[in-house]
Short mmCIF file of C-alpha atoms in Angstrom, two decimals:
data_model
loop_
_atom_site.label_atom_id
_atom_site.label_comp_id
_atom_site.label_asym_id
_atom_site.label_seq_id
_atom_site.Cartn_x
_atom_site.Cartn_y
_atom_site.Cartn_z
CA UNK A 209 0.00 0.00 0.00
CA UNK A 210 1.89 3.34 -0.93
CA UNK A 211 2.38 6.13 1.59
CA UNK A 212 -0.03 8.93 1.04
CA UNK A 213 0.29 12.34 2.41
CA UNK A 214 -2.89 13.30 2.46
CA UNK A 215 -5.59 14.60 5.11
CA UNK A 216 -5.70 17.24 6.92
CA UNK A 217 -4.55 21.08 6.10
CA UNK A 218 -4.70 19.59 2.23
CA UNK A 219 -1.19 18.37 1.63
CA UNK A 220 -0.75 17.04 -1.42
CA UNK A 221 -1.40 13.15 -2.14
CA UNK A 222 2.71 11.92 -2.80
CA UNK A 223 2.97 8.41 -2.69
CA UNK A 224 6.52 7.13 -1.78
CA UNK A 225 7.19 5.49 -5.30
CA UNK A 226 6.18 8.90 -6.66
CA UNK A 227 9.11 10.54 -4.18
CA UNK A 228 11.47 7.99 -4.78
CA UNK A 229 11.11 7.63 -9.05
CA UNK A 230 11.39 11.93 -8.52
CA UNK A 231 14.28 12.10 -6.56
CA UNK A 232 16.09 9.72 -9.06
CA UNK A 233 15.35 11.45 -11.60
CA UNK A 234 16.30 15.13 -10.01
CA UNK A 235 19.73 13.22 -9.16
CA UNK A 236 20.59 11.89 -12.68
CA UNK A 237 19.39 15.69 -14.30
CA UNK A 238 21.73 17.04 -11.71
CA UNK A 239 24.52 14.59 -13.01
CA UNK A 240 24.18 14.16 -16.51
CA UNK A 241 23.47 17.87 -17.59
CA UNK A 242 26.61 19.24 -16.33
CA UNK A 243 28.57 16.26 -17.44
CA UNK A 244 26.91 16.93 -21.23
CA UNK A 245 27.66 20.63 -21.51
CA UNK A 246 31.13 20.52 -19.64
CA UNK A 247 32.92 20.44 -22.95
CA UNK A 248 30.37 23.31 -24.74
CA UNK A 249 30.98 25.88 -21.21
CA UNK A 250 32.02 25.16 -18.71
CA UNK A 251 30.06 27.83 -16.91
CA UNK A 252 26.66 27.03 -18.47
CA UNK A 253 27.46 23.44 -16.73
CA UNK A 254 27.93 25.02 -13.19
CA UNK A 255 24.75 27.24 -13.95
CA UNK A 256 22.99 24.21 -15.20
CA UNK A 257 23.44 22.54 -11.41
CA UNK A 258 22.78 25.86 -9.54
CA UNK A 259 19.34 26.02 -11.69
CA UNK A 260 17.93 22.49 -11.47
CA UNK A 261 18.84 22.45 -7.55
CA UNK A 262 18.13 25.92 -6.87
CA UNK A 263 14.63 26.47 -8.73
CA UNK A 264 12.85 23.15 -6.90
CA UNK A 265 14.75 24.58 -3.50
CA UNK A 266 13.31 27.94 -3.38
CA UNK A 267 9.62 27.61 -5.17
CA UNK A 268 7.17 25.49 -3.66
CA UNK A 269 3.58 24.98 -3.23
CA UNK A 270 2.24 25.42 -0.15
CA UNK A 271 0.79 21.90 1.44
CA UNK A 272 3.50 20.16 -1.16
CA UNK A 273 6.92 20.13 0.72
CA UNK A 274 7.54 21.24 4.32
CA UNK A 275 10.35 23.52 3.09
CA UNK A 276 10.67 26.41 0.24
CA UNK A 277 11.27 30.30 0.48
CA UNK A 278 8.36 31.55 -2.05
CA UNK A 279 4.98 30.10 -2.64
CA UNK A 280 4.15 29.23 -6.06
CA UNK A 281 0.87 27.88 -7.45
CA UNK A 282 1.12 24.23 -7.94
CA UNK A 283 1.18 24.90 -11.87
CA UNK A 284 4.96 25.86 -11.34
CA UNK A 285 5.51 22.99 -9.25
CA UNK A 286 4.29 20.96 -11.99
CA UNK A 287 6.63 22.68 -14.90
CA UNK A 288 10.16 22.31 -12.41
CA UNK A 289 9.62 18.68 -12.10
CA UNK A 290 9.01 18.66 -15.76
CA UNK A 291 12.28 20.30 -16.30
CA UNK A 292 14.06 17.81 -14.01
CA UNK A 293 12.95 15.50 -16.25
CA UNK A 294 13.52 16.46 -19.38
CA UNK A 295 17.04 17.50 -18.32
CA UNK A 296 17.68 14.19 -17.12
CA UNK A 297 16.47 12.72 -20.41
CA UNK A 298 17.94 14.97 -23.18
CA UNK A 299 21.34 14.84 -20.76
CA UNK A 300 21.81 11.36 -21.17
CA UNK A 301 21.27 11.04 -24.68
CA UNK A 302 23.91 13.42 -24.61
CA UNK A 303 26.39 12.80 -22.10
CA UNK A 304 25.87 8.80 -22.00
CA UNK A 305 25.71 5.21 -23.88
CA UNK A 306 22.29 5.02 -25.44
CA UNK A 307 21.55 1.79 -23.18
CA UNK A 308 21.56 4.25 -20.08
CA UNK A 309 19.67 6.64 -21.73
CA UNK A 310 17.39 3.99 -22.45
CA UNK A 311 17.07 3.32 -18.66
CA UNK A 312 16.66 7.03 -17.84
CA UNK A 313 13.84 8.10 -20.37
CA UNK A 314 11.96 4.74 -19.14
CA UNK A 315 12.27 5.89 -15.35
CA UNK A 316 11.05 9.34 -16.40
CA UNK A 317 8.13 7.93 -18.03
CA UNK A 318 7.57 5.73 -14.57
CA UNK A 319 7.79 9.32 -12.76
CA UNK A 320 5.15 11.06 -15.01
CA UNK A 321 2.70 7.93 -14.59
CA UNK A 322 3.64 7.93 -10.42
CA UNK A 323 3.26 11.72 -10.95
CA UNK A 324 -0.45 12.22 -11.94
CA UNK A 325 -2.17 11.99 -8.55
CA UNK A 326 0.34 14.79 -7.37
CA UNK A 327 -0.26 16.75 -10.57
CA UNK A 328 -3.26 16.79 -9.71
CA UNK A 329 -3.85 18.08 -6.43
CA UNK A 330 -0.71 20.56 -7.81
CA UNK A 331 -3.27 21.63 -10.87
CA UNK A 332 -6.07 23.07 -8.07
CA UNK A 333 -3.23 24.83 -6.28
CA UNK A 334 -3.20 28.73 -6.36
#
């Protein structure tokens, strides 16, 4: 039975696969983008890191995460997790062996399906 953050004060409905498939996929964008554009610039690599860490870490939802600096509506939620993942994704195509990439576009595609409840609840978010 998955883990469901849900009740009382609205918090959103994140199972644990959902958490777990996300932070995977956050961790390999975070890897593989500024290992594919190290050899283009190298500052556009470090830049790369500081947004996809940096954007998640200081807009949140409200009722989504326990931490976060400015409230967004859940919309924006929704569009930085789908930038995580398509960084991971494109990034390894680019950076790695197409059998890994193969791996990481299916576990992105596992996110988005572990996703929709969240996306959701994140959708009626102001």
């Amino acid at each position: 039975m998955p883990n469901q953050r849900t009740g009382p004060g609205g918090r959103s409905p994140d199972s644990r696969l959902a958490s777990i498939l996300r932070a995977s996929s956050e961790l390999i964008a975070w890897i593989a983008t500024p290992w594919a554009l190290w050899s283009s610039s190298i500052p556009l690599a470090i830049l790369s890191v500081v947004v996809l860490i940096g954007l998640p870490t200081v807009f949140t939802t409200p009722g989504d995460k326990a931490h976060g600096m400015i409230p967004v509506p859940g919309v924006v939620t929704i569009a930085l997790v789908l930038m995580e993942l398509a960084a991971a994704v494109i990034s390894s195509w680019s950076a790695w062996y197409p059998g890994i990439a193969i791996v990481v576009s299916v576990l992105a595609v596992a996110c988005v399906v572990a996703e929709i409840p969240r996306w959701r609840w994140l959708a009626t978010q102001r």
